[in-house]
């Protein structure tokens, strides 16, 4: 499962998902991630309740960004998910992906979003669909104070 730098490869991550279908908690720190590997986690790890993904800085260009389809599949298929952290870097998840998070995070209660989105529109799209969210941490995102205030206003 390790590549030459000692990190988990995409093939290894997919194999992990297939081999540990009862997994409830998964925290991964990667220098490269693909939509396919996130989709594998969603497909096989139905008991996942706590998921953390941190995309580490890497000098080489990651070609499978943004991670819209992978994030959508993970949230859609892991219905027991209660805690979700996605710490990427610019380009890792655009407004479309934030919309998917809002649409498919029905049971998530705690969420950390780091370096995601392209504009306030993405945050507003996200905010239209989080019925059970109790705590949201946002780090390094490009959202304005006005958009953040709109999202937490009850009448929005």
Coordinates of N, CA and C in Angstrom, one line a residue:
X1 N 0.8 -1.2 0.0 CA 0.0 0.0 0.0 C 0.8 1.3 0.0
X2 N 2.1 1.2 0.2 CA 2.9 2.4 0.3 C 3.6 2.6 -1.1
X3 N 3.7 3.9 -1.4 CA 4.5 4.3 -2.6 C 6.0 4.5 -2.1
X4 N 6.8 5.0 -3.1 CA 8.2 5.2 -2.8 C 8.5 6.2 -1.7
X5 N 7.6 7.1 -1.4 CA 7.9 8.1 -0.3 C 7.3 7.5 1.0
X6 N 6.7 6.3 1.0 CA 6.2 5.8 2.3 C 4.7 6.2 2.5
X7 N 4.1 6.8 1.6 CA 2.7 7.2 1.7 C 1.8 6.2 1.1
X8 N 0.5 6.2 1.5 CA -0.4 5.3 0.9 C -0.7 5.7 -0.5
X9 N -0.7 4.7 -1.4 CA -1.0 5.0 -2.8 C -2.5 5.0 -3.0
X10 N -3.0 5.4 -4.2 CA -4.4 5.4 -4.5 C -4.9 4.0 -4.6
X11 N -4.2 3.1 -5.2 CA -4.5 1.7 -5.3 C -4.6 1.1 -3.9
X12 N -3.7 1.5 -3.0 CA -3.7 1.0 -1.7 C -4.9 1.5 -0.9
X13 N -5.3 2.7 -1.1 CA -6.4 3.3 -0.4 C -7.7 2.6 -0.9
X14 N -7.8 2.3 -2.1 CA -9.0 1.6 -2.6 C -9.0 0.2 -2.1
X15 N -7.8 -0.5 -2.0 CA -7.7 -1.8 -1.4 C -8.1 -1.8 0.1
X16 N -7.7 -0.8 0.8 CA -8.0 -0.6 2.2 C -9.5 -0.5 2.4
X17 N -10.2 0.3 1.5 CA -11.6 0.4 1.6 C -12.3 -0.9 1.3
X18 N -11.9 -1.7 0.4 CA -12.5 -3.0 0.1 C -12.2 -4.0 1.2
X19 N -11.1 -3.9 1.8 CA -10.7 -4.9 2.8 C -11.2 -4.6 4.2
X20 N -11.6 -3.4 4.5 CA -12.0 -3.0 5.8 C -13.4 -2.4 5.8
X21 N -14.4 -3.2 5.4 CA -15.7 -2.7 5.1 C -16.5 -2.3 6.4
X22 N -16.0 -2.7 7.6 CA -16.6 -2.3 8.8 C -15.9 -1.1 9.4
X23 N -15.0 -0.5 8.7 CA -14.3 0.7 9.2 C -15.3 1.8 9.6
X24 N -15.1 2.4 10.8 CA -15.9 3.5 11.3 C -15.2 4.8 11.3
X25 N -13.9 4.8 11.4 CA -13.1 6.0 11.4 C -11.9 5.9 10.5
X26 N -11.7 7.0 9.7 CA -10.6 7.0 8.7 C -10.1 8.4 8.6
X27 N -8.8 8.5 9.0 CA -8.1 9.8 8.8 C -6.9 9.6 7.9
X28 N -6.9 10.3 6.8 CA -5.8 10.1 5.8 C -5.2 11.4 5.5
X29 N -3.8 11.4 5.4 CA -3.0 12.5 5.0 C -2.3 12.1 3.8
X30 N -2.6 12.7 2.7 CA -2.1 12.3 1.4 C -1.4 13.5 0.6
X31 N -0.5 13.2 -0.2 CA 0.0 14.2 -1.1 C -0.6 14.2 -2.5
X32 N -1.4 13.1 -2.7 CA -2.2 13.0 -3.9 C -3.4 12.2 -3.6
X33 N -4.5 12.5 -4.2 CA -5.8 11.8 -4.0 C -6.6 11.9 -5.3
X34 N -7.4 10.8 -5.6 CA -8.2 10.8 -6.8 C -9.6 10.7 -6.4
X35 N -10.5 11.1 -7.3 CA -11.9 10.9 -7.1 C -12.2 9.4 -7.0
X36 N -11.6 8.6 -7.8 CA -11.8 7.1 -7.7 C -11.6 6.5 -6.3
X37 N -10.5 7.0 -5.7 CA -10.2 6.4 -4.3 C -11.3 6.9 -3.3
X38 N -11.8 8.1 -3.4 CA -12.8 8.6 -2.5 C -14.1 7.8 -2.8
X39 N -14.4 7.5 -4.1 CA -15.6 6.8 -4.5 C -15.5 5.4 -3.9
X40 N -14.3 4.8 -3.9 CA -14.1 3.4 -3.3 C -14.5 3.4 -1.8
X41 N -14.0 4.4 -1.1 CA -14.3 4.5 0.3 C -15.8 4.6 0.5
X42 N -16.5 5.4 -0.3 CA -18.0 5.5 -0.2 C -18.7 4.2 -0.6
X43 N -18.2 3.5 -1.5 CA -18.8 2.3 -2.0 C -18.6 1.2 -1.0
X44 N -17.5 1.0 -0.3 CA -17.2 -0.1 0.5 C -17.3 0.2 2.0
X45 N -17.1 1.4 2.5 CA -17.1 1.7 3.9 C -18.4 2.3 4.4
X46 N -19.4 1.5 4.4 CA -20.8 1.9 4.7 C -20.9 2.3 6.2
X47 N -20.1 1.8 7.1 CA -20.2 2.1 8.5 C -19.4 3.3 8.9
X48 N -18.7 4.0 8.0 CA -17.9 5.1 8.3 C -18.7 6.2 9.0
X49 N -18.3 6.6 10.2 CA -19.0 7.7 10.8 C -18.1 8.9 11.0
X50 N -16.8 8.8 10.8 CA -15.9 9.8 11.0 C -14.8 9.8 10.0
X51 N -14.7 10.8 9.1 CA -13.8 10.8 8.0 C -13.0 12.1 8.0
X52 N -11.7 12.0 7.9 CA -10.8 13.2 7.8 C -9.9 13.0 6.6
X53 N -9.8 14.0 5.7 CA -8.9 13.9 4.6 C -8.1 15.2 4.6
X54 N -6.8 15.1 4.7 CA -5.9 16.3 4.6 C -5.0 16.1 3.4
X55 N -5.1 17.0 2.5 CA -4.2 17.0 1.3 C -3.0 17.8 1.6
X56 N -1.9 17.1 1.7 CA -0.6 17.8 2.0 C -0.1 18.5 0.8
X57 N 0.7 19.5 1.0 CA 1.4 20.2 -0.1 C 2.3 19.3 -0.8
X58 N 2.3 19.4 -2.1 CA 3.2 18.6 -2.9 C 3.6 19.4 -4.1
X59 N 4.8 19.4 -4.5 CA 5.3 20.3 -5.6 C 4.8 19.8 -6.9
X60 N 4.5 18.5 -7.1 CA 4.1 18.1 -8.4 C 2.6 18.4 -8.5
X61 N 2.1 18.6 -9.7 CA 0.7 19.0 -10.0 C -0.2 17.8 -9.8
X62 N -1.2 17.9 -9.1 CA -2.2 16.9 -8.9 C -3.3 17.1 -10.0
X63 N -3.5 16.0 -10.8 CA -4.3 16.2 -12.0 C -5.7 15.8 -11.8
X64 N -6.1 15.1 -10.7 CA -7.5 14.7 -10.5 C -8.2 15.6 -9.6
X65 N -8.0 16.9 -9.7 CA -8.7 17.9 -9.0 C -9.6 18.6 -9.9
X66 N -10.7 19.1 -9.5 CA -11.3 19.0 -8.2 C -11.9 17.7 -7.8
X67 N -12.2 17.5 -6.5 CA -12.6 16.2 -6.0 C -14.1 16.1 -5.9
X68 N -14.8 16.8 -6.8 CA -16.3 16.9 -6.7 C -17.0 15.5 -6.6
X69 N -16.7 14.7 -7.6 CA -17.3 13.4 -7.7 C -17.0 12.5 -6.6
X70 N -15.8 12.5 -6.1 CA -15.4 11.6 -5.0 C -16.0 12.0 -3.7
X71 N -16.1 13.3 -3.5 CA -16.7 13.8 -2.2 C -18.2 13.5 -2.3
X72 N -18.8 13.7 -3.4 CA -20.3 13.4 -3.6 C -20.6 12.0 -3.3
X73 N -19.8 11.1 -3.9 CA -20.0 9.6 -3.7 C -19.7 9.3 -2.2
X74 N -18.7 9.8 -1.6 CA -18.4 9.5 -0.2 C -19.6 9.9 0.7
X75 N -20.1 11.2 0.6 CA -21.1 11.6 1.4 C -22.5 10.9 1.1
X76 N -22.7 10.7 -0.1 CA -24.0 10.0 -0.5 C -24.0 8.6 0.0
X77 N -22.9 7.9 -0.1 CA -22.9 6.4 0.2 C -22.6 6.1 1.7
X78 N -22.0 7.0 2.4 CA -21.7 6.8 3.8 C -22.7 7.5 4.7
X79 N -23.9 6.8 4.8 CA -25.0 7.5 5.4 C -24.9 7.6 6.9
X80 N -23.9 6.9 7.5 CA -23.7 7.0 9.0 C -22.7 8.1 9.3
X81 N -22.2 8.8 8.4 CA -21.2 9.8 8.6 C -21.7 10.9 9.5
X82 N -21.0 11.2 10.6 CA -21.4 12.2 11.5 C -20.3 13.3 11.6
X83 N -19.1 13.0 11.4 CA -18.0 13.9 11.4 C -17.2 13.9 10.1
X84 N -17.0 15.0 9.5 CA -16.4 15.1 8.2 C -15.4 16.3 8.1
X85 N -14.2 16.0 7.8 CA -13.2 17.0 7.7 C -12.5 16.9 6.3
X86 N -12.4 18.0 5.6 CA -11.9 18.1 4.3 C -10.9 19.3 4.2
X87 N -9.6 19.0 4.3 CA -8.6 20.1 4.4 C -7.8 19.9 3.1
X88 N -8.1 20.7 2.1 CA -7.4 20.6 0.8 C -6.5 21.8 0.6
X89 N -6.3 22.1 -0.7 CA -5.7 23.4 -1.1 C -6.4 23.9 -2.3
X90 N -6.2 25.1 -2.6 CA -7.0 25.8 -3.7 C -7.0 24.9 -4.9
X91 N -8.3 24.8 -5.4 CA -8.5 23.9 -6.6 C -9.0 22.5 -6.2
X92 N -8.9 22.2 -4.9 CA -9.2 20.8 -4.5 C -10.7 20.6 -4.5
X93 N -11.5 21.7 -4.2 CA -13.0 21.6 -4.3 C -13.5 22.9 -4.6
X94 N -14.2 23.0 -5.7 CA -14.8 24.3 -6.1 C -16.2 24.5 -5.6
X95 N -16.9 25.4 -6.1 CA -18.3 25.7 -5.7 C -19.2 24.5 -5.9
X96 N -19.0 23.8 -7.0 CA -19.9 22.7 -7.3 C -19.7 21.6 -6.2
X97 N -18.5 21.4 -5.8 CA -18.3 20.4 -4.7 C -18.9 20.8 -3.4
X98 N -18.8 22.1 -3.1 CA -19.5 22.7 -1.9 C -21.0 22.4 -2.0
X99 N -21.6 22.6 -3.1 CA -23.0 22.3 -3.3 C -23.3 20.8 -3.0
X100 N -22.4 19.9 -3.5 CA -22.6 18.5 -3.2 C -22.6 18.2 -1.7
X101 N -21.6 18.9 -1.0 CA -21.6 18.7 0.5 C -22.9 19.1 1.1
X102 N -23.4 20.3 0.7 CA -24.7 20.7 1.2 C -25.8 19.8 0.9
X103 N -25.8 19.2 -0.3 CA -26.8 18.3 -0.7 C -26.8 16.9 0.0
X104 N -25.6 16.4 0.2 CA -25.4 15.0 0.7 C -25.0 14.8 2.1
X105 N -24.9 15.9 2.9 CA -24.4 15.7 4.3 C -25.5 15.6 5.3
X106 N -26.6 14.9 5.0 CA -27.8 14.8 5.8 C -27.6 14.5 7.3
X107 N -26.6 13.7 7.6 CA -26.4 13.3 9.0 C -25.2 13.9 9.7
X108 N -24.4 14.6 8.9 CA -23.1 15.2 9.5 C -23.5 16.2 10.5
X109 N -22.8 16.1 11.7 CA -23.1 17.0 12.8 C -21.9 18.0 13.0
X110 N -20.7 17.5 12.7 CA -19.4 18.4 12.8 C -18.7 18.3 11.5
X111 N -18.3 19.5 11.0 CA -17.6 19.6 9.7 C -16.4 20.6 9.8
X112 N -15.3 20.2 9.2 CA -14.2 21.1 9.0 C -13.9 21.2 7.5
X113 N -13.9 22.5 7.0 CA -13.6 22.7 5.6 C -12.4 23.6 5.6
X114 N -11.4 23.2 4.9 CA -10.2 24.0 4.8 C -9.8 24.2 3.4
X115 N -9.6 25.4 3.0 CA -9.1 25.7 1.6 C -10.0 25.1 0.5
X116 N -11.3 25.3 0.6 CA -12.2 24.8 -0.4 C -13.0 26.0 -0.9
X117 N -13.7 25.8 -2.0 CA -14.5 26.8 -2.6 C -13.8 27.9 -3.4
X118 N -14.6 28.6 -4.3 CA -14.0 29.6 -5.1 C -14.6 31.0 -4.8
X119 N -15.8 31.0 -4.2 CA -16.4 32.3 -4.0 C -17.5 32.1 -3.0
X120 N -18.1 33.2 -2.6 CA -19.3 33.2 -1.7 C -20.4 32.3 -2.2
X121 N -20.6 32.3 -3.5 CA -21.7 31.4 -4.1 C -21.6 30.0 -3.6
X122 N -20.4 29.5 -3.6 CA -20.2 28.1 -3.1 C -20.6 27.9 -1.7
X123 N -20.3 28.8 -0.8 CA -20.7 28.8 0.6 C -22.2 28.8 0.7
X124 N -22.8 29.7 -0.1 CA -24.3 29.9 0.0 C -25.0 28.6 -0.6
X125 N -24.4 28.0 -1.6 CA -24.9 26.7 -2.1 C -24.8 25.6 -1.1
X126 N -23.7 25.6 -0.4 CA -23.5 24.6 0.7 C -24.5 24.8 1.8
X127 N -24.8 26.0 2.2 CA -25.6 26.3 3.3 C -27.1 25.9 3.1
X128 N -27.5 25.6 1.9 CA -28.9 25.3 1.6 C -29.3 23.8 2.0
X129 N -28.3 23.1 2.5 CA -28.7 21.7 2.8 C -28.0 21.0 4.0
X130 N -27.8 21.6 5.1 CA -27.2 20.9 6.2 C -28.1 20.9 7.4
X131 N -29.1 20.0 7.4 CA -30.2 20.0 8.4 C -29.7 19.6 9.8
X132 N -28.6 18.8 10.0 CA -28.2 18.4 11.3 C -26.9 18.9 11.7
X133 N -26.3 19.8 10.9 CA -25.0 20.4 11.3 C -25.0 21.2 12.5
X134 N -24.2 20.9 13.5 CA -24.1 21.6 14.8 C -22.9 22.4 14.9
X135 N -21.8 22.0 14.2 CA -20.6 22.8 14.3 C -19.9 22.8 13.0
X136 N -19.5 23.9 12.5 CA -18.8 24.1 11.3 C -17.5 24.9 11.5
X137 N -16.4 24.4 11.1 CA -15.1 25.1 11.2 C -14.7 25.4 9.7
X138 N -14.3 26.6 9.5 CA -13.9 27.0 8.1 C -12.5 27.6 8.3
X139 N -11.5 27.1 7.5 CA -10.2 27.6 7.6 C -9.6 27.9 6.2
X140 N -9.0 29.0 6.0 CA -8.3 29.4 4.8 C -9.2 29.5 3.6
X141 N -10.5 29.6 3.7 CA -11.4 29.7 2.6 C -11.5 31.2 2.2
X142 N -12.0 31.4 1.0 CA -12.1 32.7 0.4 C -13.4 33.4 0.7
X143 N -14.2 32.9 1.6 CA -15.5 33.5 1.8 C -15.5 34.8 2.6
X144 N -16.4 35.7 2.2 CA -16.4 37.0 2.8 C -17.2 36.9 4.2
X145 N -17.0 37.9 5.0 CA -17.7 38.0 6.3 C -19.2 38.1 6.1
X146 N -19.6 38.8 5.0 CA -21.0 39.0 4.7 C -21.6 37.6 4.4
X147 N -21.0 36.8 3.6 CA -21.5 35.5 3.2 C -21.5 34.6 4.5
X148 N -20.5 34.6 5.3 CA -20.5 33.8 6.5 C -21.7 34.3 7.4
X149 N -21.9 35.5 7.5 CA -23.1 36.0 8.3 C -24.4 35.6 7.8
X150 N -24.5 35.6 6.5 CA -25.8 35.1 5.8 C -26.0 33.6 6.1
X151 N -25.0 32.9 6.1 CA -25.1 31.4 6.3 C -25.6 31.1 7.8
X152 N -25.2 31.9 8.7 CA -25.5 31.5 10.1 C -26.8 32.3 10.6
X153 N -27.4 33.1 9.7 CA -28.6 33.8 10.1 C -29.8 32.8 9.9
X154 N -30.6 32.7 10.9 CA -31.7 31.7 10.9 C -32.7 31.9 9.8
X155 N -33.0 33.1 9.3 CA -34.0 33.2 8.3 C -33.4 32.9 6.9
X156 N -32.1 32.7 6.8 CA -31.6 32.4 5.5 C -32.1 31.1 5.0

